[in-house]
Amino acid sequence: MTSESVELLASGPLFGLPLPTLWFGLVFALLGTFLFLDGFDFGAGAIFATLDDAGEREAVLSAIGPFWDGNEVWLVVFGGALFAAFPSVYAGLFSRHYLLMFGILGALILRGLAPEMYEQRHDARWQRWWGRSFVAGSVLAPFLLGVFAGNWLVGAPRSATPIGVLVGVDVTVLTVVSGAAFLQLKARDALPEWVTQIGVGAVVVYLLGVVATLGALAVRLPAGVDALLSAPVLAAVVGSVVLGAVYVVALRRRSDVVALAAAAGLTYALIAVVAVLMYPMIDPAAGVTVGDAIVSTLPLNLMSVGAALLLPLVATYFAVLYSAFSGPIAAEEAY
Amino acid sequence: MIDPVLASRFQFALTTIVHIIFPVMSMGLAPFLIYFTWKDIRGGDPVYEQLRRFWTKIFAVSFVVGTVTGIVLEFEFGTNFAAFSTTAGELFGGPLAIEGMMAFMLEATFLGIFVFGRERVSDRLYMVSSLAVGVGTWLSAVWILIANSWMQMPRGYELVTENGQEVVRLVDPVAAYLTPRFGYMYVHMQNAAVESVALFMAGVSAYYVYRHHVWGYKTANIAFWQKTLKISLVALLITAPLQVLQGDLYARHVYETQPQKFAAMEAVWDTESYVPEYLFAIPTDLSQLTDPRAKELFGIGIPGGASWLASGGDATAEIRGLNTFETEAPPVAIVFWSFRAMVGMGFWFILLAFWGGYRWYTGELFKDGLLHKALMGSSLLGFVAVELGWVVTEVGRQPWVIQGVLKTSDGVSPGLTGNEALVTLVGFVGVYAAILTLYTYVVARILRGGPPDREALDAVDDRDAPTAGVPGDD
């Protein structure tokens, strides 16, 4: 790189783009992508708890087998993007929620190891324990991530807050919504009818949970009800109700891809509400705005070029992976 | 109450030391798997299909465990080293983010196809997947070592005060990200990974070959193990000499750029010339164990050796002593002994490679029981040497987390309490011990199970049943 190009990159935002705001949006979009993609793995883990039959359990594990590793990388990319664009926020947020972050890590370790271990041996005791670990990790990880997101939004200084717990429950239920649609898509023939019922029930609980959370936020947020009545938040709430209805109909009619897409829409709507309510703050607890926390122009421009080149490439990898395993996956196929 | 700085350092050390095993396994296996896949797809000897399937199982398990332990490391920069992350984030966060997007994503998505998709995708896409996984693992190391080498040799930045805090500002990305240190570290690390896996393969296959040829137990897949032994020996013959030669250049670079670390590696306290290369040193009493040469009882050294190595041929070159630096010395004994043990193993691996190569040449590769035993005993030593190398690198740069810029003790999260740090440290000791135990158990099971039989492979028609990530039913 010549010194002129370095000067150019250091002189101002590329193409005059509002890069700090774009990176704020990107960070939340990455969090949303993780919550949707790994979300259906988590949801599959929760639904796994309702299945006793060995063949049905195998079907769940086979359905997520080829995908979950790639899905989980979005958490790393979310963390990396937050670190790279807003290092002081990354540091502040993670160190303030110290024990919560380690709870999330513990749950992810359990969730990551359990299916791998489950498949190693085929005796009942071994599989019973690793099955339980799989379920525990799958439920705890989204719950604690939700607590983290809720705390982040309201600027909670410590780990357990009512809003955090409410968002945690919402996120956990939402992963069950995604998980039911994903399992119906990938393992429909191997699984009992009630997986559909679980999805339908979960989406109803989820929408009620969101209403309760918004009610609590009206009391807790400084801008109160006004913040909740802003156009983007209202749009996201109305959109969620519509998506919920689409999800129910699609799941019942076995339009599995539509149901899964609706679940994705619900996840992004939830994350969008969190982002909109927070903006222009990025660390409400420390009173730090996006403009305060952004890195200087040169690394910001470099990172933006990197992300603009790489994220479409990553989308291509995912397209290749998901098309290679399109359609139902037989239980005996993966393992 | 425990000091949060000390607890954080222990925790980071523990999580890194355990984590590094799994990427070394993945990076080292990657070129072998690409080769096996290539030979398998081209057809011919069906042993390559067995080789691909068998070693893919080990790769898949290592990758999963590497993922879960690696996320921990990324998070620890925020949780435990928040002051470091705030100070250096502008320079340090970028490589980590790009690593995730560029390398880890490539590896993780194509691994899904590589492990589960042999029967679902075309030969070409399957070959591409194996390459993508391999390139992904190697690119990961590029970005991680770019970040790490900058901490060892910071350049291309300036320090500015922001909100009353000194932070690093990137001014010259090329200087910052492409330090000469990166080149030395990258070659050393990747070669070490391949060498470690080659030793591991050689040790495991030597066990089966020994049982079959020396003890006379009939082993079903002996051709598979013979092939593994030969392939790993070839890899060892290339990597072992290269590692020591390149390591010598790397050490010279450390002498020039991190003189305090070099002095600790040689335990030189006062600036001297014609410094001997101590192979061995014993202090006068146990209280001096932390410093093997402070009150030396007994030592064996090659006269002028350390000076000669540091300068690249001048036995009278001066080595600056630890006493002349303003900051306190790193824990000398740890650095001194780790360096010696690593280098000693490096020479042992060369000897093993030549020994095996010679027996192969004389046609006695499968008959030399002593060689087999030596290989078996050395099967994990590559990993040990990698760990020791990282100890030299990371302990040797103390008290600095960024050489000459930020001390480790100033990098820890300011609000962190000793109790919080202790809780997670104790938790990690338990969890990581469990992870290591489980990993060992699973890998041992895969090794005991051996490769899938050729007959069974022939019976597999359109299904990928016994391959992926796990051995068959009990």
mmCIF file of N, CA and C in Angstrom, chain A residues 261-306:
data_model
loop_
_atom_site.group_PDB
_atom_site.id
_atom_site.type_symbol
_atom_site.label_atom_id
_atom_site.label_comp_id
_atom_site.label_asym_id
_atom_site.label_seq_id
_atom_site.Cartn_x
_atom_site.Cartn_y
_atom_site.Cartn_z
ATOM 1 N N ALA A 261 -38.236 -18.726 7.081
ATOM 2 C CA ALA A 261 -37.979 -17.328 6.717
ATOM 3 C C ALA A 261 -38.723 -16.393 7.672
ATOM 4 N N ALA A 262 -39.955 -16.761 8.043
ATOM 5 C CA ALA A 262 -40.714 -15.933 8.988
ATOM 6 C C ALA A 262 -39.991 -15.882 10.340
ATOM 7 N N ALA A 263 -39.441 -17.026 10.752
ATOM 8 C CA ALA A 263 -38.687 -17.050 12.011
ATOM 9 C C ALA A 263 -37.464 -16.134 11.918
ATOM 10 N N ALA A 264 -36.812 -16.149 10.748
ATOM 11 C CA ALA A 264 -35.676 -15.243 10.554
ATOM 12 C C ALA A 264 -36.141 -13.798 10.685
ATOM 13 N N GLY A 265 -37.300 -13.474 10.055
ATOM 14 C CA GLY A 265 -37.846 -12.121 10.127
ATOM 15 C C GLY A 265 -38.107 -11.718 11.575
ATOM 16 N N LEU A 266 -38.666 -12.642 12.357
ATOM 17 C CA LEU A 266 -38.944 -12.350 13.771
ATOM 18 C C LEU A 266 -37.649 -12.032 14.526
ATOM 19 N N THR A 267 -36.596 -12.809 14.220
ATOM 20 C CA THR A 267 -35.326 -12.598 14.925
ATOM 21 C C THR A 267 -34.741 -11.231 14.592
ATOM 22 N N TYR A 268 -34.708 -10.910 13.292
ATOM 23 C CA TYR A 268 -34.149 -9.612 12.906
ATOM 24 C C TYR A 268 -34.999 -8.466 13.448
ATOM 25 N N ALA A 269 -36.351 -8.657 13.515
ATOM 26 C CA ALA A 269 -37.209 -7.598 14.050
ATOM 27 C C ALA A 269 -36.873 -7.340 15.520
ATOM 28 N N LEU A 270 -36.648 -8.422 16.264
ATOM 29 C CA LEU A 270 -36.307 -8.263 17.684
ATOM 30 C C LEU A 270 -35.001 -7.489 17.854
ATOM 31 N N ILE A 271 -34.002 -7.892 17.078
ATOM 32 C CA ILE A 271 -32.702 -7.230 17.176
ATOM 33 C C ILE A 271 -32.808 -5.779 16.717
ATOM 34 N N ALA A 272 -33.642 -5.541 15.684
ATOM 35 C CA ALA A 272 -33.811 -4.175 15.191
ATOM 36 C C ALA A 272 -34.413 -3.289 16.282
ATOM 37 N N VAL A 273 -35.391 -3.825 17.030
ATOM 38 C CA VAL A 273 -35.989 -3.038 18.113
ATOM 39 C C VAL A 273 -34.924 -2.670 19.145
ATOM 40 N N VAL A 274 -34.101 -3.629 19.519
ATOM 41 C CA VAL A 274 -33.042 -3.356 20.493
ATOM 42 C C VAL A 274 -32.125 -2.250 19.959
ATOM 43 N N ALA A 275 -31.728 -2.378 18.679
ATOM 44 C CA ALA A 275 -30.789 -1.412 18.102
ATOM 45 C C ALA A 275 -31.415 -0.022 18.012
ATOM 46 N N VAL A 276 -32.662 0.030 17.567
ATOM 47 C CA VAL A 276 -33.326 1.326 17.389
ATOM 48 C C VAL A 276 -33.515 2.019 18.735
ATOM 49 N N LEU A 277 -33.913 1.241 19.733
ATOM 50 C CA LEU A 277 -34.121 1.843 21.057
ATOM 51 C C LEU A 277 -32.809 2.351 21.653
ATOM 52 N N MET A 278 -31.708 1.704 21.292
ATOM 53 C CA MET A 278 -30.433 2.082 21.879
ATOM 54 C C MET A 278 -29.826 3.296 21.183
ATOM 55 N N TYR A 279 -29.906 3.327 19.856
ATOM 56 C CA TYR A 279 -29.250 4.355 19.065
ATOM 57 C C TYR A 279 -29.684 5.744 19.519
ATOM 58 N N PRO A 280 -28.834 6.745 19.560
ATOM 59 C CA PRO A 280 -27.429 6.781 19.138
ATOM 60 C C PRO A 280 -26.433 6.324 20.199
ATOM 61 N N MET A 281 -26.944 5.854 21.341
ATOM 62 C CA MET A 281 -26.032 5.276 22.328
ATOM 63 C C MET A 281 -25.539 3.919 21.796
ATOM 64 N N ILE A 282 -24.338 3.517 22.203
ATOM 65 C CA ILE A 282 -23.944 2.136 21.929
ATOM 66 C C ILE A 282 -23.595 1.431 23.228
ATOM 67 N N ASP A 283 -23.301 2.215 24.261
ATOM 68 C CA ASP A 283 -23.103 1.620 25.580
ATOM 69 C C ASP A 283 -23.841 2.494 26.580
ATOM 70 N N PRO A 284 -25.167 2.310 26.692
ATOM 71 C CA PRO A 284 -25.963 3.200 27.540
ATOM 72 C C PRO A 284 -25.471 3.242 28.983
ATOM 73 N N ALA A 285 -24.955 2.127 29.478
ATOM 74 C CA ALA A 285 -24.505 2.109 30.869
ATOM 75 C C ALA A 285 -23.389 3.120 31.102
ATOM 76 N N ALA A 286 -22.527 3.304 30.090
ATOM 77 C CA ALA A 286 -21.407 4.231 30.242
ATOM 78 C C ALA A 286 -21.719 5.579 29.595
ATOM 79 N N GLY A 287 -22.931 5.729 29.062
ATOM 80 C CA GLY A 287 -23.288 6.974 28.396
ATOM 81 C C GLY A 287 -22.451 7.248 27.157
ATOM 82 N N VAL A 288 -22.068 6.185 26.442
ATOM 83 C CA VAL A 288 -21.193 6.327 25.280
ATOM 84 C C VAL A 288 -22.017 6.221 23.996
ATOM 85 N N THR A 289 -21.831 7.189 23.090
ATOM 86 C CA THR A 289 -22.555 7.138 21.821
ATOM 87 C C THR A 289 -21.707 6.458 20.752
ATOM 88 N N VAL A 290 -22.382 6.159 19.633
ATOM 89 C CA VAL A 290 -21.689 5.542 18.504
ATOM 90 C C VAL A 290 -20.515 6.408 18.064
ATOM 91 N N GLY A 291 -20.753 7.720 17.989
ATOM 92 C CA GLY A 291 -19.699 8.641 17.564
ATOM 93 C C GLY A 291 -18.514 8.675 18.521
ATOM 94 N N ASP A 292 -18.778 8.527 19.825
ATOM 95 C CA ASP A 292 -17.685 8.506 20.815
ATOM 96 C C ASP A 292 -16.815 7.272 20.659
ATOM 97 N N ALA A 293 -17.461 6.166 20.404
ATOM 98 C CA ALA A 293 -16.778 4.885 20.562
ATOM 99 C C ALA A 293 -16.093 4.392 19.303
ATOM 100 N N ILE A 294 -16.419 4.982 18.154
ATOM 101 C CA ILE A 294 -15.898 4.437 16.903
ATOM 102 C C ILE A 294 -14.373 4.626 16.830
ATOM 103 N N VAL A 295 -13.700 3.671 16.189
ATOM 104 C CA VAL A 295 -12.252 3.797 16.007
ATOM 105 C C VAL A 295 -11.956 4.916 15.010
ATOM 106 N N SER A 296 -10.690 5.272 14.880
ATOM 107 C CA SER A 296 -10.357 6.391 14.008
ATOM 108 C C SER A 296 -10.538 6.004 12.535
ATOM 109 N N THR A 297 -10.434 7.023 11.685
ATOM 110 C CA THR A 297 -10.871 6.869 10.290
ATOM 111 C C THR A 297 -10.115 5.783 9.528
ATOM 112 N N LEU A 298 -8.796 5.739 9.694
ATOM 113 C CA LEU A 298 -8.016 4.786 8.889
ATOM 114 C C LEU A 298 -8.409 3.321 9.136
ATOM 115 N N PRO A 299 -8.392 2.861 10.387
ATOM 116 C CA PRO A 299 -8.822 1.462 10.578
ATOM 117 C C PRO A 299 -10.289 1.245 10.223
ATOM 118 N N LEU A 300 -11.118 2.260 10.430
ATOM 119 C CA LEU A 300 -12.532 2.111 10.090
ATOM 120 C C LEU A 300 -12.700 1.885 8.593
ATOM 121 N N ASN A 301 -11.981 2.676 7.799
ATOM 122 C CA ASN A 301 -12.064 2.501 6.352
ATOM 123 C C ASN A 301 -11.511 1.147 5.920
ATOM 124 N N LEU A 302 -10.386 0.757 6.516
ATOM 125 C CA LEU A 302 -9.801 -0.538 6.163
ATOM 126 C C LEU A 302 -10.769 -1.676 6.463
ATOM 127 N N MET A 303 -11.351 -1.611 7.664
ATOM 128 C CA MET A 303 -12.301 -2.646 8.083
ATOM 129 C C MET A 303 -13.519 -2.670 7.165
ATOM 130 N N SER A 304 -13.950 -1.475 6.742
ATOM 131 C CA SER A 304 -15.141 -1.408 5.896
ATOM 132 C C SER A 304 -14.873 -2.056 4.551
ATOM 133 N N VAL A 305 -13.677 -1.785 4.003
ATOM 134 C CA VAL A 305 -13.325 -2.422 2.732
ATOM 135 C C VAL A 305 -13.279 -3.939 2.929
ATOM 136 N N GLY A 306 -12.646 -4.361 4.017
ATOM 137 C CA GLY A 306 -12.549 -5.796 4.305
ATOM 138 C C GLY A 306 -13.922 -6.440 4.415
#
